[in-house]
CSV table of C-alpha atoms and ligand atoms in Angstrom, one decimal:
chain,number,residue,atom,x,y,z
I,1,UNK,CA,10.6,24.0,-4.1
I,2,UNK,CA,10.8,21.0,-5.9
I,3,UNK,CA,7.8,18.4,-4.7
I,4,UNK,CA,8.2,14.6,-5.1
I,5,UNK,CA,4.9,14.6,-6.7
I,6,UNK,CA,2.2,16.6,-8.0
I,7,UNK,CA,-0.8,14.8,-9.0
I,8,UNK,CA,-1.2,15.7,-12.7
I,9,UNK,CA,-4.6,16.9,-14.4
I,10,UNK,CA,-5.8,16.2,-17.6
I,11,UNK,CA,-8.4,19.1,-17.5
I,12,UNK,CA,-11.9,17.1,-18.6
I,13,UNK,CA,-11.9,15.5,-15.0
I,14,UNK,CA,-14.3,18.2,-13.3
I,15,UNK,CA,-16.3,18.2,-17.0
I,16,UNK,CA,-16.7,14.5,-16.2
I,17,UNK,CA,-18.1,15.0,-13.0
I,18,UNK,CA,-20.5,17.4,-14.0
I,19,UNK,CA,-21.2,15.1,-16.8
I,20,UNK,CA,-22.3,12.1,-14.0
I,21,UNK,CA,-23.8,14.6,-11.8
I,22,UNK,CA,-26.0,15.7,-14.9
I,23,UNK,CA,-27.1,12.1,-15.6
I,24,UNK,CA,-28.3,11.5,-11.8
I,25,UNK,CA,-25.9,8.2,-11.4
I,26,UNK,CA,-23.7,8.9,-8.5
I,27,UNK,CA,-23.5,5.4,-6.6
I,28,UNK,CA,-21.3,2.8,-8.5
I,29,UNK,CA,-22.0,0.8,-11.9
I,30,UNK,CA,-22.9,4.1,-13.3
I,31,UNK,CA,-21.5,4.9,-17.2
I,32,UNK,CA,-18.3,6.2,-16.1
I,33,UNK,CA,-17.6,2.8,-14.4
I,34,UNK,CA,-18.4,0.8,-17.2
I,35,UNK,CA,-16.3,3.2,-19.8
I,36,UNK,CA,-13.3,2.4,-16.9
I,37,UNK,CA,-13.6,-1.0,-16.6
I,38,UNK,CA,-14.1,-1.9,-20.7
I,39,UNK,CA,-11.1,0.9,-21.3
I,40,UNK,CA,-9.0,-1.0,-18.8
I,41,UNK,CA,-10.3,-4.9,-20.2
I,42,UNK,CA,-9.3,-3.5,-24.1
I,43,UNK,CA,-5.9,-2.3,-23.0
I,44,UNK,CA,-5.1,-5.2,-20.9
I,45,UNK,CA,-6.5,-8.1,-22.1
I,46,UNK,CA,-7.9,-9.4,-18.8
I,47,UNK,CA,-11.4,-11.2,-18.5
I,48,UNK,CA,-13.0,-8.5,-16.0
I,49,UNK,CA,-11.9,-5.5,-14.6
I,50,UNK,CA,-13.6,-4.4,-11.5
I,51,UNK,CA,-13.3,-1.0,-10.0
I,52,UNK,CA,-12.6,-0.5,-6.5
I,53,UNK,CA,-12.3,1.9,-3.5
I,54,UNK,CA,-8.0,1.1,-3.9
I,55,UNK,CA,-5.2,-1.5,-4.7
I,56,UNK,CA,-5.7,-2.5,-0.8
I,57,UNK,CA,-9.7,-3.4,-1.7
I,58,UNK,CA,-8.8,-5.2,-4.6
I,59,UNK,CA,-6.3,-7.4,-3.0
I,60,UNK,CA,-8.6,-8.0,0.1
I,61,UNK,CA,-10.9,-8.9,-2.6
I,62,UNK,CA,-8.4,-11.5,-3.8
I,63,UNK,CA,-7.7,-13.1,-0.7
I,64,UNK,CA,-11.8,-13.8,0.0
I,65,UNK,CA,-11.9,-14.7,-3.7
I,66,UNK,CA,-9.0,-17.7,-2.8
I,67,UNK,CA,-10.5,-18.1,0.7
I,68,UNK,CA,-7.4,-17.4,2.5
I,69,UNK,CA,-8.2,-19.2,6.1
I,70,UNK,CA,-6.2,-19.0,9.3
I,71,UNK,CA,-2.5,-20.6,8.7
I,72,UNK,CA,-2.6,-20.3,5.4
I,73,UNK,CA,0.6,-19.0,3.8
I,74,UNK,CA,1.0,-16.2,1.2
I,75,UNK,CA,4.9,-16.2,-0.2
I,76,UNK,CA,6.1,-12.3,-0.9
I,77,UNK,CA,8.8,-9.8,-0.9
I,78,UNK,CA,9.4,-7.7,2.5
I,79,UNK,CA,10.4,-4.8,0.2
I,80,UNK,CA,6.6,-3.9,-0.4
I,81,UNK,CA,4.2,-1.8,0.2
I,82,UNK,CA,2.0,-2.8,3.5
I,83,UNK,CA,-1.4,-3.3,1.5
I,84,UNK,CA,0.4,-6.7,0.1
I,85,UNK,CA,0.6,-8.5,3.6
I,86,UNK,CA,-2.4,-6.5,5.2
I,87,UNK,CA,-5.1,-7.9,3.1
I,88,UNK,CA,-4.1,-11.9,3.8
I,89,UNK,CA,-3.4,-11.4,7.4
I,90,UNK,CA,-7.1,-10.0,7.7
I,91,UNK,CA,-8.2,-13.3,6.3
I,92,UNK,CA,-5.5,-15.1,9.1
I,93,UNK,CA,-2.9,-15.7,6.3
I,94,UNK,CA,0.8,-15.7,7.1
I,95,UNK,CA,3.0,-13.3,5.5
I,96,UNK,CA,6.0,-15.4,3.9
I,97,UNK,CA,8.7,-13.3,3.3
I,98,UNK,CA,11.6,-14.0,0.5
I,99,UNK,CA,14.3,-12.0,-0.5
I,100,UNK,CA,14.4,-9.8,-3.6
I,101,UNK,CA,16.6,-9.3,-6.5
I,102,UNK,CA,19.7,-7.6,-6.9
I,103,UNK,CA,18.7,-6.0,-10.3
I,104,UNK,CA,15.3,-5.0,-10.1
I,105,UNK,CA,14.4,-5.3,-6.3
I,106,UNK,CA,11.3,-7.8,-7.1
I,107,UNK,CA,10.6,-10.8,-5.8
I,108,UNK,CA,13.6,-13.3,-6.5
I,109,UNK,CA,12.2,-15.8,-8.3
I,110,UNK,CA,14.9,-18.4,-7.6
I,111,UNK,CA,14.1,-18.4,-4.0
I,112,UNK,CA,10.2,-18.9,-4.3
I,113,UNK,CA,10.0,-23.2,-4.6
I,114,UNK,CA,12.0,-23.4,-1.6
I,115,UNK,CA,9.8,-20.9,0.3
I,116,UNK,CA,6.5,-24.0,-0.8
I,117,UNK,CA,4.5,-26.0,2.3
I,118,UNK,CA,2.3,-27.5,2.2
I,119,UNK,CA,0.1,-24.3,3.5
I,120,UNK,CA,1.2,-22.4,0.9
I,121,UNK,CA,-1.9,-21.0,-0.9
I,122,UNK,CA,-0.5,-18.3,-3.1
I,123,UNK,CA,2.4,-16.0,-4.3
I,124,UNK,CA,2.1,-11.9,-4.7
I,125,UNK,CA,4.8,-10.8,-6.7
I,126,UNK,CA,4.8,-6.9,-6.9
I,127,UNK,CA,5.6,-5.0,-9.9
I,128,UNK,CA,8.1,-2.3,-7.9
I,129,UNK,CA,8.5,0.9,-10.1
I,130,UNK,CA,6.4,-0.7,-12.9
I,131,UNK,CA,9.0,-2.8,-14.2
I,132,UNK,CA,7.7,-6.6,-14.1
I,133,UNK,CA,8.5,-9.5,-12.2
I,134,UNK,CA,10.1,-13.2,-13.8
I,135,UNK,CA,6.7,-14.1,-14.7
I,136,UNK,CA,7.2,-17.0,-16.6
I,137,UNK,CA,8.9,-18.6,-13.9
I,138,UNK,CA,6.6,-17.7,-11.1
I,139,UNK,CA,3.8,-19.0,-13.4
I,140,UNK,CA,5.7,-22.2,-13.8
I,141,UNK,CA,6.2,-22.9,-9.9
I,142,UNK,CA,2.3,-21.8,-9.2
I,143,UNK,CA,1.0,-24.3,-12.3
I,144,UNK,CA,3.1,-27.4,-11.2
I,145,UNK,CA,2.6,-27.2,-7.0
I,146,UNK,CA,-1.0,-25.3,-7.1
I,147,UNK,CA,-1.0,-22.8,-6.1
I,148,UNK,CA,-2.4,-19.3,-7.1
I,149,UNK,CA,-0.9,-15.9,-8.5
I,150,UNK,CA,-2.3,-12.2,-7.5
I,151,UNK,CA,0.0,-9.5,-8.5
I,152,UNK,CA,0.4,-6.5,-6.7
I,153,UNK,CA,0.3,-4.3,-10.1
I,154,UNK,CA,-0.1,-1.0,-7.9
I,155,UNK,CA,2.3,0.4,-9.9
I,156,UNK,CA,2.0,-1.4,-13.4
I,157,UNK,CA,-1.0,0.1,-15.6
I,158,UNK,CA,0.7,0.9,-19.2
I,159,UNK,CA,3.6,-1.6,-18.4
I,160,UNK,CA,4.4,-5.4,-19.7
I,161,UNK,CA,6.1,-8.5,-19.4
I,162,UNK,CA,6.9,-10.0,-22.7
I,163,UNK,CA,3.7,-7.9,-24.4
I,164,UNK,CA,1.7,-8.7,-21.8
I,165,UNK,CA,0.2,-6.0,-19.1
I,166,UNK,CA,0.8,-6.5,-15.4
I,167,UNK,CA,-1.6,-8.1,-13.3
I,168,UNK,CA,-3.1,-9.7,-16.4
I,169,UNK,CA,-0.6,-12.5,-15.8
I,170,UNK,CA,-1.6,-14.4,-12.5
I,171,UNK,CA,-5.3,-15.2,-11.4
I,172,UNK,CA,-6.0,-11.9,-10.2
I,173,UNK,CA,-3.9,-8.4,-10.5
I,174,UNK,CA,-4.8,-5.6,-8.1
I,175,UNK,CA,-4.1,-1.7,-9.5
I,176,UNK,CA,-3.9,1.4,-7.8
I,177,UNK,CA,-5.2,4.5,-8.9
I,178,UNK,CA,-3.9,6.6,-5.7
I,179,UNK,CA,-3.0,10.1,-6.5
I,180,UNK,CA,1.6,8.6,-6.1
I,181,UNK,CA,0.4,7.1,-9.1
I,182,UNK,CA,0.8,7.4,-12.9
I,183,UNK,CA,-3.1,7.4,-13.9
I,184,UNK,CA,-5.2,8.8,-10.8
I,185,UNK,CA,-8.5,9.4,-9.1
I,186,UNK,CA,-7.3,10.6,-5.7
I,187,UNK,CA,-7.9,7.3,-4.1
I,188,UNK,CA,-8.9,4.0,-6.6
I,189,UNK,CA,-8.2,1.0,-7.7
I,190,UNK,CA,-9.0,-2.6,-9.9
I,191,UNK,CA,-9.5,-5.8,-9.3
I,192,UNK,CA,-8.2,-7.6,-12.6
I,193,UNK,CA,-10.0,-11.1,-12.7
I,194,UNK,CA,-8.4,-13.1,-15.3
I,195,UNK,CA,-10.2,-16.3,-15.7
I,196,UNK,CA,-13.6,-16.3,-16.8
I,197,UNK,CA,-15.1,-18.6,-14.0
I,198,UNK,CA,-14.2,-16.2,-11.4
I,199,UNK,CA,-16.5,-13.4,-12.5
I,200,UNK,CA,-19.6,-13.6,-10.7
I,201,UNK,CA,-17.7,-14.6,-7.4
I,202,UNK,CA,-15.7,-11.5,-8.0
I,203,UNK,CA,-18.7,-9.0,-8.9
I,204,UNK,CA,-20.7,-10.4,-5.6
I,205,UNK,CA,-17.7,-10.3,-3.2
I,206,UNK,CA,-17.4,-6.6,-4.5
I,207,UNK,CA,-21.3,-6.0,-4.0
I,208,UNK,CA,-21.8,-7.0,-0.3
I,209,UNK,CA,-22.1,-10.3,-1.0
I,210,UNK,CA,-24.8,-10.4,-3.1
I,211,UNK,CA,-26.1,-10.9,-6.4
I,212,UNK,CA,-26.9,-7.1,-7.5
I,213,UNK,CA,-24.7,-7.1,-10.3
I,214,UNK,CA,-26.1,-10.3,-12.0
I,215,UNK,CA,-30.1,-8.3,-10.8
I,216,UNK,CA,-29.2,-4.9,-12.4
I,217,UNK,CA,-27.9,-7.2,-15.6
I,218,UNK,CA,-31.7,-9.0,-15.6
I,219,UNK,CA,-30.2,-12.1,-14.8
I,220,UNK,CA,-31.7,-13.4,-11.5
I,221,UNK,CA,-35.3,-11.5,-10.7
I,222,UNK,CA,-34.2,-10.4,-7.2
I,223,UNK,CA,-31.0,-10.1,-5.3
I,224,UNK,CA,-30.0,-11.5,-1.9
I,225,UNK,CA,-26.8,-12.4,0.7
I,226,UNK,CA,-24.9,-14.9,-1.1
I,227,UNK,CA,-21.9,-15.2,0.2
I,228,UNK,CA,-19.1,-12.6,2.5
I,229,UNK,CA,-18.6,-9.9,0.9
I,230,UNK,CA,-18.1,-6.4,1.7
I,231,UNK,CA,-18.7,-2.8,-0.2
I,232,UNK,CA,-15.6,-2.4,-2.5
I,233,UNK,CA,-17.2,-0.6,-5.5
I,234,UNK,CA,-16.8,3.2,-5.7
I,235,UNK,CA,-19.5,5.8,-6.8
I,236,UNK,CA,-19.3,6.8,-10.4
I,237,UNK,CA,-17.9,10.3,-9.3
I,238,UNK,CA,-14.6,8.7,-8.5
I,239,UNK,CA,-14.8,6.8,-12.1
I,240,UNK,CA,-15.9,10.2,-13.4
I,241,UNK,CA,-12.2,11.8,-13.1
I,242,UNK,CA,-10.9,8.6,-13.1
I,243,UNK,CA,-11.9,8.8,-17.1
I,244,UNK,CA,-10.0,11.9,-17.8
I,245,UNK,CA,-7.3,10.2,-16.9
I,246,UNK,CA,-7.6,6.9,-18.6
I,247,UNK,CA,-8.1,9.3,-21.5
I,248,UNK,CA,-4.5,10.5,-21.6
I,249,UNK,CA,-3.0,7.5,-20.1
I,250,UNK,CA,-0.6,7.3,-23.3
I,251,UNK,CA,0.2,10.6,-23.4
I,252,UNK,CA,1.0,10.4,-19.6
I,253,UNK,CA,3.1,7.5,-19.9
I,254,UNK,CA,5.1,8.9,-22.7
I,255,UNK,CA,5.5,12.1,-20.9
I,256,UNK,CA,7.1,10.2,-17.6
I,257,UNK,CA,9.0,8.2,-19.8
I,258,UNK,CA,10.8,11.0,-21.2
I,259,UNK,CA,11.3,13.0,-17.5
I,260,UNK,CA,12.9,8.9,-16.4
I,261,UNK,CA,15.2,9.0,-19.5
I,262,UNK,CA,16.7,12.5,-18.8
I,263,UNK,CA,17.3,10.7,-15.1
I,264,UNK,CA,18.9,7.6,-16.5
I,265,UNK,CA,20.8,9.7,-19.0
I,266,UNK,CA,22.0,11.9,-16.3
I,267,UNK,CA,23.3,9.9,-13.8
I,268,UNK,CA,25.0,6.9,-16.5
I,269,UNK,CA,28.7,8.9,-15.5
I,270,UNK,CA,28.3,8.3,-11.5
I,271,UNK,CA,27.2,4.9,-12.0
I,272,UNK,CA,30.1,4.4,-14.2
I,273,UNK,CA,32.1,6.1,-11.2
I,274,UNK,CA,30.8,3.5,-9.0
I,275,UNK,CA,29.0,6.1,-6.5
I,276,UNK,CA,25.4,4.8,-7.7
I,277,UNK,CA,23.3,2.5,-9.3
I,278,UNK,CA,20.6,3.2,-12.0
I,279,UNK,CA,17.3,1.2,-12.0
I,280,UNK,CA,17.6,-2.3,-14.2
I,281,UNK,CA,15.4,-3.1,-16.7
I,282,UNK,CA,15.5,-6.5,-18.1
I,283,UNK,CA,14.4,-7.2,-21.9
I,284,UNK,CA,11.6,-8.5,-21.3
I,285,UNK,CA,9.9,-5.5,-19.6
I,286,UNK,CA,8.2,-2.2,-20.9
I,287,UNK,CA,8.3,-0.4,-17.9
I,288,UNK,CA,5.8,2.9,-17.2
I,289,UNK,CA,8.2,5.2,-15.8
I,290,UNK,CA,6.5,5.1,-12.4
I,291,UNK,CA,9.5,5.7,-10.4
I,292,UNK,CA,13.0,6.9,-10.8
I,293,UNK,CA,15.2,6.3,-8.0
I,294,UNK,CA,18.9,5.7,-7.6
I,295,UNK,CA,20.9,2.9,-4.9
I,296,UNK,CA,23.9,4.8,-3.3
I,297,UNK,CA,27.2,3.0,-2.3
I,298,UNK,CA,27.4,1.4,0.7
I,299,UNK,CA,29.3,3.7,2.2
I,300,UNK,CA,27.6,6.9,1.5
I,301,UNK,CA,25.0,8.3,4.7
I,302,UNK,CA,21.5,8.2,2.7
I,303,UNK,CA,20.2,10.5,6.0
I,304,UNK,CA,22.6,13.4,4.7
I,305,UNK,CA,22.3,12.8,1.2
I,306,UNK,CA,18.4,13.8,1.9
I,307,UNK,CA,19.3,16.2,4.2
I,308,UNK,CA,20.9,17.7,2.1
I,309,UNK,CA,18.5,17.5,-1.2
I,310,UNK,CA,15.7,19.0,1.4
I,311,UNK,CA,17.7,22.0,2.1
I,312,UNK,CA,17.8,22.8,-1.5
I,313,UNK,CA,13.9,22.4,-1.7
I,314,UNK,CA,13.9,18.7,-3.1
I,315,UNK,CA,11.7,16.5,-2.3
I,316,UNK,CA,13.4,13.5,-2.6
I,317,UNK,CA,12.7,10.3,-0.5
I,318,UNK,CA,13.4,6.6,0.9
I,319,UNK,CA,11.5,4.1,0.1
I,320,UNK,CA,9.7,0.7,2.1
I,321,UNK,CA,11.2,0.2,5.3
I,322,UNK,CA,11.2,-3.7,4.8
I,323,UNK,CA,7.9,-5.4,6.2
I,324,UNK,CA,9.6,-8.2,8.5
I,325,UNK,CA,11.3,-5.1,10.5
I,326,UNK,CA,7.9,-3.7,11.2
I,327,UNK,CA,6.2,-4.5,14.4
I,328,UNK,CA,3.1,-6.4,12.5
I,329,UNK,CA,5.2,-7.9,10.0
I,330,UNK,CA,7.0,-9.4,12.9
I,331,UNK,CA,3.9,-10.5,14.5
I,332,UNK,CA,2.3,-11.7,11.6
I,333,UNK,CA,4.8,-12.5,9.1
I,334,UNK,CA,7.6,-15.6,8.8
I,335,UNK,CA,11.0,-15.1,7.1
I,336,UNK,CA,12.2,-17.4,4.5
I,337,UNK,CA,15.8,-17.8,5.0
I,338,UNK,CA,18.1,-14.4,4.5
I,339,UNK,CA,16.6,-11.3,3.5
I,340,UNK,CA,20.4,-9.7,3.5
I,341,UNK,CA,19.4,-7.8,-0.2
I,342,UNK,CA,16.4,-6.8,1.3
I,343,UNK,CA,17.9,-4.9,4.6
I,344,UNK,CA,20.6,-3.3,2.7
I,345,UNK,CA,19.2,-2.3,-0.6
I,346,UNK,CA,16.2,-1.0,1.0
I,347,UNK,CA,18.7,1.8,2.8
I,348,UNK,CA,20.8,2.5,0.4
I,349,UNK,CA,18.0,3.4,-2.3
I,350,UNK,CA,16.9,7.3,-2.4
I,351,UNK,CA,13.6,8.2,-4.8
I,352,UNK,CA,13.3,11.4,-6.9
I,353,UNK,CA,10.7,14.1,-8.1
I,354,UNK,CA,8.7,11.9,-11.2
I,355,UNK,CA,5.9,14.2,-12.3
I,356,UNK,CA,4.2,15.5,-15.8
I,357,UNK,CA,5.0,19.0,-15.9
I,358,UNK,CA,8.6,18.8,-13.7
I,359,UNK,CA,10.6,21.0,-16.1
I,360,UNK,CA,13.9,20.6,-18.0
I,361,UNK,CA,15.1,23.3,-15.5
I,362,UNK,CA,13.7,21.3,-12.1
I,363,UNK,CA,15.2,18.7,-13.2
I,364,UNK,CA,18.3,19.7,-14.1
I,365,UNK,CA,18.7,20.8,-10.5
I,366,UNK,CA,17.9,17.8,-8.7
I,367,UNK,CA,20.5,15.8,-11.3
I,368,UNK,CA,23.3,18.9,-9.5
I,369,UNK,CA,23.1,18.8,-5.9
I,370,UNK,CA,22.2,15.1,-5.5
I,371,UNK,CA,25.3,14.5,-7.7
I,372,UNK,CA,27.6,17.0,-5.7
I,373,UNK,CA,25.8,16.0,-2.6
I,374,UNK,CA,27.5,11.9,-3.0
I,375,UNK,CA,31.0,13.3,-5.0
I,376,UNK,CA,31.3,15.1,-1.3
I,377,UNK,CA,30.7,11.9,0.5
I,378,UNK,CA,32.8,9.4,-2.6
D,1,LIG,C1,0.4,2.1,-3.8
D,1,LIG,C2,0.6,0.6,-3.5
D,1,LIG,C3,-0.4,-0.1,-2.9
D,1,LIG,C4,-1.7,0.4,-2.3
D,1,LIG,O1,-2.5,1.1,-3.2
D,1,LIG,P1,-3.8,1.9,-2.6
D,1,LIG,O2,-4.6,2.1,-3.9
D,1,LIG,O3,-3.3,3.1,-2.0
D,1,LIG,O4,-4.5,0.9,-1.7
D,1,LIG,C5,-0.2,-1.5,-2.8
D,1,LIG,N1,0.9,-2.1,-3.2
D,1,LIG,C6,1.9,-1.3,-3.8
D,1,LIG,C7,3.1,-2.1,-4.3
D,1,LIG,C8,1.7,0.0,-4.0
D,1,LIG,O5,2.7,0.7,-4.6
């Protein structure tokens, strides 16, 4: 049996925990946070990171932080997780869906200006496997009509566009720290906040509305309802094992890099055979290894492919069904013209085991019957 993920252990995570435990600071703020979020500001240049319960909190965060109101319209790909849509349709946003790129399945920036109303608020481009979106461009389009920038970087701790880390691009970038990830705490996330005038907002949105941070800091001499907010800050427990693996985030990146290069190396004679694509990675991006997946031919049956891997004891799988097929992203949601790359790339695409600690061996096996399993198709 070959799972599509394990979550990986560092070993100090438990320590940590006992460490907090130890110290009597178990609600959030406590030192573990505060080791997180300077760890995360250092590596990534961004003006505040704040922890939070996921990615999903930290984008919710970002559409009260940009007071998303009824009608407003968010642009973004379909091919996305459902976190990117969910949090500015619980503020009455509208979902604009555009199509994505060929190479790289993100957002296609060439499609985005003609996607503009005069409703539209903001643009979430989303990172897919940790390999950047045209951020130059997007940045462009948001600075001369606007508009804002919060990148779904779910996927993108330890990657970079042009040297610089995802989500530390737009206004805000939202992290996940979900066990599918590379760096985990079970379930987790930041809020990047990249300009400095947005910091208190931030911190009090993420504190129930109210000015505890600034209290606890000895700034204001009590602390009271300011504003909506809701509870988006998790105990220091969570930041605790979170801090193990912020530890060895290097050493984890290099180690996924390595298990995606034996992939890429493997499969560069069927893509050369025309039975499969690779993943694209443009210059400009230092990718993280988060995922290694593969885009069958047309013309090959995905559904037996799997079937097939499965019977072997690989855990190999699709990938998002596009949002504007789902029954909310139907309800909620408004296509921008075609979204013909979107429908067909999202079928034809087929994700494999990525983990630390997958072996040569493992590996080698998955590279065998997923390649005999499409030569018996070609
Ligand atoms: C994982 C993921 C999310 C959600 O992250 P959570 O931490 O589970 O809320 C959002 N967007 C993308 C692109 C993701 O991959």
């Amino acid at each position: 049996m070959i799972e599509f993920n394990r979550p990986h252990m560092t070993g100090n995570e438990f320590e940590y925990i006992a460490q907090a435990k130890r110290g009597h600071v178990l609600a959030g703020d406590g030192p573990f946070t505060k080791k997180c979020s300077s760890w995360l500001e250092e590596i990534t240049g961004c003006a505040k990171a704040l922890l939070t319960h996921s990615c999903t909190s930290a984008l919710e965060m970002s559409a009260l932080l940009l007071d998303i109101a009824p009608g407003d319209e968010i642009i973004m790909p379909s091919y996305t997780f459902v976190s990117t849509a969910n949090a500015f349709v619980l503020r009455g946003g509208v979902p604009v869906f555009v199509d994505i790129r060929e190479d790289t399945l993100n957002l296609d920036e060439t499609l985005i200006e003609s996607a503009i109303t005069t409703r539209t608020r903001a643009i979430v481009p989303v990172h897919y496997a940790g390999v950047a979106c045209e951020m130059d461009t997007i940045m462009d389009i948001a600075r001369r009509y606007g508009i804002n920038v919060v990148e779904d970087a779910a996927q993108g701790l330890m990657a970079n566009y042009k040297g610089r880390a995802l989500g530390s691009i737009g206004d805000f970038g939202a992290l996940s720290f979900h066990e599918t990830k590379n760096i985990i705490s079970g379930e987790g996330g930041a809020l990047m906040v990249n300009d400095h005038s947005k910091i208190h907002r931030a911190e009090t949105i993420r504190e129930k509305g109210t000015d505890r941070s600034r209290f606890f800091r000895g700034e204001v001499d009590k602390y009271t309802w300011q504003e909506v907010g809701s509870s988006f800050l998790p105990g220091d427990l969570v930041a605790a094992f979170l801090w193990a693996q912020m530890e060895e985030a290097q050493t984890i990146t290099d180690l996924r890099l390595s298990i995606w290069s034996r992939y890429h190396n493997a499969f560069a004679s069927l893509e050369r055979a025309g039975v499969l694509r690779r993943p694209f990675i443009p210059q400009e991006c230092g990718h993280n290894a988060h995922m290694y997946y593969v885009l069958l031919r047309e013309d090959i049956d995905r559904h037996k492919i799997l079937q097939e891997l499965k019977q072997h004891g690989i855990g190999a799988v699709f990938h998002y069904v596009p949002l504007h097929t789902s029954p909310a992203g139907q309800r909620y949601g408004r296509l921008h013209g075609s979204l013909a790359l979107t429908d067909t790339l999202s079928e034809r695409l087929i994700r494999l085991p990525l983990w630390v600690g997958l072996t040569n061996e493992q590996q080698s096996q998955v590279v065998e019957v997923l390649s005999r399993a499409i030569c018996r198709q070609a």
